[in-house]
mmCIF file of C-alpha atoms in Angstrom:
data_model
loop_
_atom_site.group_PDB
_atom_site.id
_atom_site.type_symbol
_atom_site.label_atom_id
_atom_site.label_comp_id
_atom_site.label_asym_id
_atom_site.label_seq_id
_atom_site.Cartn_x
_atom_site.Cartn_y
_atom_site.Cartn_z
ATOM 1 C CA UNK A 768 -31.336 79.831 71.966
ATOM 2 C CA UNK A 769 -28.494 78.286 70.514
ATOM 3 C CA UNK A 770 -27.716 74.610 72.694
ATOM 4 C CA UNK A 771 -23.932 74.046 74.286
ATOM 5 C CA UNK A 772 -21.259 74.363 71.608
ATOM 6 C CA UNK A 773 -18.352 72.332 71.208
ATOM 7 C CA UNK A 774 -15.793 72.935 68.947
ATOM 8 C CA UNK A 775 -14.014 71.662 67.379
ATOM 9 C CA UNK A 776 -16.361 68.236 66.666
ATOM 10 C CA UNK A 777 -12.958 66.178 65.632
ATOM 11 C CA UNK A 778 -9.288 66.764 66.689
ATOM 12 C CA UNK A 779 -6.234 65.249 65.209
ATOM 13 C CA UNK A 780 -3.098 65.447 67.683
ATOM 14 C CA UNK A 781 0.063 63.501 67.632
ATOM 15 C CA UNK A 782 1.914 62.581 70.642
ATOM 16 C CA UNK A 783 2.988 65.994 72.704
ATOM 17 C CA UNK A 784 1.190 68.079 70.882
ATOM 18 C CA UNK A 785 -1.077 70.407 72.804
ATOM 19 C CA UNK A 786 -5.131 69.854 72.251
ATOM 20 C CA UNK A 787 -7.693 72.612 73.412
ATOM 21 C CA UNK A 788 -10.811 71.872 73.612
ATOM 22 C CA UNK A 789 -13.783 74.683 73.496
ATOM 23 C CA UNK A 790 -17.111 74.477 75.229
ATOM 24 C CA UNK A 791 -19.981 77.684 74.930
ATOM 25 C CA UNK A 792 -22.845 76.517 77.971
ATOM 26 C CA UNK A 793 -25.927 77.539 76.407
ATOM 27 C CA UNK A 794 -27.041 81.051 77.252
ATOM 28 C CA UNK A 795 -27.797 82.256 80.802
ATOM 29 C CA UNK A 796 -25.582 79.188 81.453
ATOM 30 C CA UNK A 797 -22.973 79.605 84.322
ATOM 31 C CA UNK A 798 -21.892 76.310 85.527
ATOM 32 C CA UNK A 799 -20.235 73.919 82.642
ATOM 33 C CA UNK A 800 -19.088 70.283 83.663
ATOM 34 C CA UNK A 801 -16.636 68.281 81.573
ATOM 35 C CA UNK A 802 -16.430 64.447 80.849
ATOM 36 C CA UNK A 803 -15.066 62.152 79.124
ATOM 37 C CA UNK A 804 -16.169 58.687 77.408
ATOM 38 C CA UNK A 805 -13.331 55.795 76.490
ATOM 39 C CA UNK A 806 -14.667 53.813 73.653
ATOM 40 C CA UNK A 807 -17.507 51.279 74.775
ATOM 41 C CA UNK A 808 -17.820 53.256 78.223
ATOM 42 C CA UNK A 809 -19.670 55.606 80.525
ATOM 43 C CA UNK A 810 -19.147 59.347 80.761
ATOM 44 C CA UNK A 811 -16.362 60.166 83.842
ATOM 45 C CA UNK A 812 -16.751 62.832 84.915
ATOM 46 C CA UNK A 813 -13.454 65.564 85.261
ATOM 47 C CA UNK A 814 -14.381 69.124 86.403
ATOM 48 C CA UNK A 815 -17.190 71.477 87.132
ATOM 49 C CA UNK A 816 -16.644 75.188 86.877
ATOM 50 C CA UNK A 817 -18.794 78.115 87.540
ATOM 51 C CA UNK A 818 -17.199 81.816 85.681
ATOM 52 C CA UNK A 819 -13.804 81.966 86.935
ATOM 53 C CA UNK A 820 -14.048 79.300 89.698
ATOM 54 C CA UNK A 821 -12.681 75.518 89.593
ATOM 55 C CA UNK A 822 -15.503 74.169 92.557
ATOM 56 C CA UNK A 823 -14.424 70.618 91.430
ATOM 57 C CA UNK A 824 -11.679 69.159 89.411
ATOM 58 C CA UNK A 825 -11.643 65.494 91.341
ATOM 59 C CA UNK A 826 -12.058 63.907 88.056
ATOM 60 C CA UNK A 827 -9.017 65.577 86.354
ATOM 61 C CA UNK A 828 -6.085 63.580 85.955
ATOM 62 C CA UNK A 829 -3.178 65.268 87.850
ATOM 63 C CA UNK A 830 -0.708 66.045 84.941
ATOM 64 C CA UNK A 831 -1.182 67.783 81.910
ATOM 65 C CA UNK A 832 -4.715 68.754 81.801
ATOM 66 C CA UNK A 833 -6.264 72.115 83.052
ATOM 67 C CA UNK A 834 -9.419 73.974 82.305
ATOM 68 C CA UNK A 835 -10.631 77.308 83.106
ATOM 69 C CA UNK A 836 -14.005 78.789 82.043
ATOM 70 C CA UNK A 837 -13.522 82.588 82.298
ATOM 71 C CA UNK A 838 -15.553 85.507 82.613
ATOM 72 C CA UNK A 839 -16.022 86.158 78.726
ATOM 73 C CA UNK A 840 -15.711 83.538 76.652
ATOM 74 C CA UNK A 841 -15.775 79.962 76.800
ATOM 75 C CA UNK A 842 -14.541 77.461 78.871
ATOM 76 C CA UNK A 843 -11.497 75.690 77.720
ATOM 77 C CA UNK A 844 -10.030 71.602 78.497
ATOM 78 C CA UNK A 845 -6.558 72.168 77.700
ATOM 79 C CA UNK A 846 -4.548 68.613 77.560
ATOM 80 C CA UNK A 847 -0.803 69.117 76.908
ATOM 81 C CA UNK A 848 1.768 66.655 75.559
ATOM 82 C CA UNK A 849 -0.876 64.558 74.722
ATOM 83 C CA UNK A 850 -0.363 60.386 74.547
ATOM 84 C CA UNK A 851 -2.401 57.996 72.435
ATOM 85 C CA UNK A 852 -4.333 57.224 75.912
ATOM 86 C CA UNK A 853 -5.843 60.359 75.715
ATOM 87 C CA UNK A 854 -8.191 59.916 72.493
ATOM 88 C CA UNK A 855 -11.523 59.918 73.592
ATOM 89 C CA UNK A 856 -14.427 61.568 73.462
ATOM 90 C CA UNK A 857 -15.061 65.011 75.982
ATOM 91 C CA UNK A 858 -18.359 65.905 76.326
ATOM 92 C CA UNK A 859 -18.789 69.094 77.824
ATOM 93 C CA UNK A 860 -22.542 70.105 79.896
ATOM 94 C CA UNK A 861 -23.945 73.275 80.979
ATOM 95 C CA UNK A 862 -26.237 74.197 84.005
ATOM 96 C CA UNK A 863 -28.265 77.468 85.123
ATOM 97 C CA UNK A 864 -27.811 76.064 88.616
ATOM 98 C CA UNK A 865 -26.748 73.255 90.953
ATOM 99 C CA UNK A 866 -29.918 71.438 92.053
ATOM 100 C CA UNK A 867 -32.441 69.856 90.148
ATOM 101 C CA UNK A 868 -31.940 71.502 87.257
ATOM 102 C CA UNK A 869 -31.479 70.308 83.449
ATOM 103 C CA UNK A 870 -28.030 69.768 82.356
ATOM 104 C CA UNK A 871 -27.469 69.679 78.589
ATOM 105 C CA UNK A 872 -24.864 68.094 76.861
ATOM 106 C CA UNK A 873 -23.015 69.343 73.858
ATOM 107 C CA UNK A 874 -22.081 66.913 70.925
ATOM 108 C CA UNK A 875 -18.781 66.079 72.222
ATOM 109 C CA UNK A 876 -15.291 66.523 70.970
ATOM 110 C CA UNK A 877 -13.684 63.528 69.425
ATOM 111 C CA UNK A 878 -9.727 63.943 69.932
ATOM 112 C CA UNK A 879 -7.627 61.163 68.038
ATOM 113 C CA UNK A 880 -4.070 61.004 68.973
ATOM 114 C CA UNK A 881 -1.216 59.795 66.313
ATOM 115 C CA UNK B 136 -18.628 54.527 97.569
ATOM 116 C CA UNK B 137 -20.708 55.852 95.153
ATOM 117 C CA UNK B 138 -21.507 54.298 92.158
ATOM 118 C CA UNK B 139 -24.318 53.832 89.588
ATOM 119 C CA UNK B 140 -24.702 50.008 87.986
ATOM 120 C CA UNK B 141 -26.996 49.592 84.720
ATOM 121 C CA UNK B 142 -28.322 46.532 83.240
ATOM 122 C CA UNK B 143 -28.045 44.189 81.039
ATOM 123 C CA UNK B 144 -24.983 45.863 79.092
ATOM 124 C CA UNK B 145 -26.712 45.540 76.091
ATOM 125 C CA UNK B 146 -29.794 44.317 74.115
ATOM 126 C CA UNK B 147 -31.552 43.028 71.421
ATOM 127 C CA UNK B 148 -34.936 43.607 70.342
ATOM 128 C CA UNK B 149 -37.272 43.580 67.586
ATOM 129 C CA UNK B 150 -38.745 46.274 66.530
ATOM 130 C CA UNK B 151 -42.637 46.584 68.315
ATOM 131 C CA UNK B 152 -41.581 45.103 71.462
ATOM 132 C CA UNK B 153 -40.988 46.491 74.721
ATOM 133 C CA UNK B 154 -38.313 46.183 76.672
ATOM 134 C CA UNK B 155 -37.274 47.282 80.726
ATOM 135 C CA UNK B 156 -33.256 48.846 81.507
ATOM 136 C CA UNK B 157 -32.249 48.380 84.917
ATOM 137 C CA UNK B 158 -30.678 50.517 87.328
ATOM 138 C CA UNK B 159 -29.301 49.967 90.921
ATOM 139 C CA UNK B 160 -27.592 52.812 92.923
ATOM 140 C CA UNK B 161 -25.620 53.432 95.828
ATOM 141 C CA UNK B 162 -25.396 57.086 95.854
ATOM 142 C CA UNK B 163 -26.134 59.016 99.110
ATOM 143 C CA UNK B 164 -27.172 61.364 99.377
ATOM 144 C CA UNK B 165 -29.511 61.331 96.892
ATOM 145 C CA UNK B 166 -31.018 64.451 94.883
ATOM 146 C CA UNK B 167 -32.367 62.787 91.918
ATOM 147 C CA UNK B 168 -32.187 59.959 88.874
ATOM 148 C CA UNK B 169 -32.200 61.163 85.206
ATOM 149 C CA UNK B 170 -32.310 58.841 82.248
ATOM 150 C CA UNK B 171 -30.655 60.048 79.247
ATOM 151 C CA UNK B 172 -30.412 58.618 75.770
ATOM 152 C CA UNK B 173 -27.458 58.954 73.618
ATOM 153 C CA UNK B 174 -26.941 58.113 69.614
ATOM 154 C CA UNK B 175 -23.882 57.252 68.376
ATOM 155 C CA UNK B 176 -21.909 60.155 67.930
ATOM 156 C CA UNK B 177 -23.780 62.596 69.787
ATOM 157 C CA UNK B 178 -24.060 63.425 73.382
ATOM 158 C CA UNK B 179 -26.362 62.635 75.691
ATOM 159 C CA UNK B 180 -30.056 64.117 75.848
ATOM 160 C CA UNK B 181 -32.390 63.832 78.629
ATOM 161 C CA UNK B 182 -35.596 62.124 79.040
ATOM 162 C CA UNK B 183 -36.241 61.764 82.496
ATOM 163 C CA UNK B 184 -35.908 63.396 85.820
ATOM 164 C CA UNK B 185 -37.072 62.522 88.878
ATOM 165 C CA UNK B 186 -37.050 63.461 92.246
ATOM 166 C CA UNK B 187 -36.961 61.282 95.794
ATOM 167 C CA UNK B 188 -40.962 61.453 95.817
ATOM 168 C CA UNK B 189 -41.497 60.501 92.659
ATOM 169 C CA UNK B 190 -42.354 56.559 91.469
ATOM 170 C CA UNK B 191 -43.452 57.169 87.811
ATOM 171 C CA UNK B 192 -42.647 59.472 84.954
ATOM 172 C CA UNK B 193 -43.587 59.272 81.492
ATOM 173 C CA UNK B 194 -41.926 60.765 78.271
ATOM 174 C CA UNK B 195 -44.101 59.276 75.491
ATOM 175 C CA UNK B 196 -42.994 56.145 74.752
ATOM 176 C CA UNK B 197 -40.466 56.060 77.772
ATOM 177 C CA UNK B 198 -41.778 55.289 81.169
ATOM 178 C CA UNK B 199 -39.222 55.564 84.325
ATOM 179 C CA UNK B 200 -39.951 54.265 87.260
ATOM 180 C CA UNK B 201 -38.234 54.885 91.155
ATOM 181 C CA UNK B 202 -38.143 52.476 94.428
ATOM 182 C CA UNK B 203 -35.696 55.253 96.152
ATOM 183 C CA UNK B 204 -35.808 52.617 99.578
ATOM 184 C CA UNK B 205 -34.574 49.610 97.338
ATOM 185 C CA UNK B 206 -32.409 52.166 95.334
ATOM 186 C CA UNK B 207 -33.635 50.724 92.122
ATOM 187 C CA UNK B 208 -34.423 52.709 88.915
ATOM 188 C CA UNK B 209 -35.998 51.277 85.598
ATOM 189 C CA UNK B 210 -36.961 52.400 81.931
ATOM 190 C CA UNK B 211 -39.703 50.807 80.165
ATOM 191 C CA UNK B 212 -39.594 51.596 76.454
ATOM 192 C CA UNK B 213 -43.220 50.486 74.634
ATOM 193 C CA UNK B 214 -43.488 49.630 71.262
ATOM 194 C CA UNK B 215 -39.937 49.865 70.172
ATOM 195 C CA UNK B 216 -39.228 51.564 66.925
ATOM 196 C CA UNK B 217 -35.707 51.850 65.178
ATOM 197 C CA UNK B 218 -34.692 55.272 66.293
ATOM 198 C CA UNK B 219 -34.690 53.865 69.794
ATOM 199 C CA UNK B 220 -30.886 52.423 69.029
ATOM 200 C CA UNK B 221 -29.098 54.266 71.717
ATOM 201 C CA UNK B 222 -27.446 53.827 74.842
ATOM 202 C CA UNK B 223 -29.771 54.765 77.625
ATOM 203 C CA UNK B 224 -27.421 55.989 80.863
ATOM 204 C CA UNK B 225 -28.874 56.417 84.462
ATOM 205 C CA UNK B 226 -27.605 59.158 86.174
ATOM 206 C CA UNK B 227 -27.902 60.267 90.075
ATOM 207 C CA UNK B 228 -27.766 63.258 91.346
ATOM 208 C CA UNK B 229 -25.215 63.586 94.451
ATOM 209 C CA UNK B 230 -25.057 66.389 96.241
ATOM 210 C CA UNK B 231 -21.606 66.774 97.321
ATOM 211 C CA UNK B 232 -19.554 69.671 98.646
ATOM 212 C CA UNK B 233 -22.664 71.976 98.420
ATOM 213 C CA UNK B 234 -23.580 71.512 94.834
ATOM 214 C CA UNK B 235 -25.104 68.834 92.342
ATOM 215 C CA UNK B 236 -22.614 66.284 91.154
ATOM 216 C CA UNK B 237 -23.900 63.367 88.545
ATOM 217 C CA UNK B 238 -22.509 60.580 88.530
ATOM 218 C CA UNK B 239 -23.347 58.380 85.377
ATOM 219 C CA UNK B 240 -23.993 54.556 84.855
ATOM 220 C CA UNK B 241 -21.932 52.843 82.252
ATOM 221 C CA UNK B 242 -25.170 52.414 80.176
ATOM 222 C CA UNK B 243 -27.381 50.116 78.393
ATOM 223 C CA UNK B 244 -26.775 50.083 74.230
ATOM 224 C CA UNK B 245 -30.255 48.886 72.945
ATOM 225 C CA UNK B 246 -30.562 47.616 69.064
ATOM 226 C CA UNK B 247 -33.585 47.417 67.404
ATOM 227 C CA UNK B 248 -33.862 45.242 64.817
ATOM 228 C CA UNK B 249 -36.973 45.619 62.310
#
């Protein structure tokens, strides 16, 4: 049983380009939460989503990022016309339920914006 | 508001000694405290969870411990080796709009020296 897969581990964007950012929850996985770590800090966190549902995107900055996490496939932060402020680390978790229950992290995407 | 504070930011030990993390919390309500450890690089990965009725919880060389009425959390790590360089993170478990939402301390980043 594979863990949570993030792909790509490094992305290179320059300023308004578009960076998508792909997250597989580990199998029998339906929830998958996003977050994402400035240099020297904590994990924020951005959005949880269940197969086809947004149940909580308080953490997502109101312009220019979106995610989804559809019914096949895997769930996608999508960040357009990125800006230097963006390049961070997302860290992407998966969930079999809501309560109690393990969350596992991926290894993170590292997006660097020029 | 809710919010998670770890301490100190960051420490120094030799390696063989022990050493205690802090955590203090103001999260209501409360479902539960993880610690997690995270290497450079890499995401996080869990070592402890534990509930409102539990006080102590081992994981080898890691002991956590829980005063949920003083809202106070700590990690004991014995016998420090290398590997141990991390950050640990406290997280709580919040459950908030009918489902488990963690919010994360800024975390602890621990050097062992030999």
């Amino acid at each position: 049983n594979a863990g949570v897969m993030q792909n790509p581990r490094h992305l290179v964007r320059r300023r308004g380009q578009e960076a998508r950012l792909r997250c597989s929850p580990m199998k029998g996985h339906s929830h998958v939460y996003w977050y994402r770590q400035l240099p020297e800090e904590g994990l924020k966190f951005m959005v949880y989503l269940q197969k086809e549902n947004i149940i909580d995107e308080s953490g997502m900055p109101k312009e220019r990022f979106s995610a989804e996490f559809p019914k096949e496939g895997p769930s996608i932060l999508r960040i357009q016309q990125v800006v230097r402020g963006d390049s961070a680390a997302y860290f992407c978790a998966s969930s079999s339920q809501t309560e109690d229950t393990e969350a596992f992290f991926g290894q993170g995407t590292r997006l660097t914006v020029v | 508001k809710n919010q998670v504070e770890q301490s100190p930011q960051s420490l120094i030990i030799l390696e063989g000694k022990n050493c205690t993390l802090q955590c203090n919390y103001t999260v209501s309500p409360f479902s539960n405290l993880r610690w997690y450890k995270q290497d450079t690089g890499r995401g996080p990965v869990s070592l402890t969870i534990m509930t409102f009725s539990e006080n102590t919880k081992s994981n080898g060389r890691y002991t956590a411990t829980l005063d949920a009425d003083t809202k106070q959390s700590s990690l004991h790590i014995t016998a420090s080796q290398l590997s141990d360089s991390a950050s640990y993170i406290c997280v709580v478990s919040h459950i908030s709009g009918g489902y488990n939402k963690l919010i994360f301390g800024a975390g602890t980043r621990l050097a062992v020296h030999p």
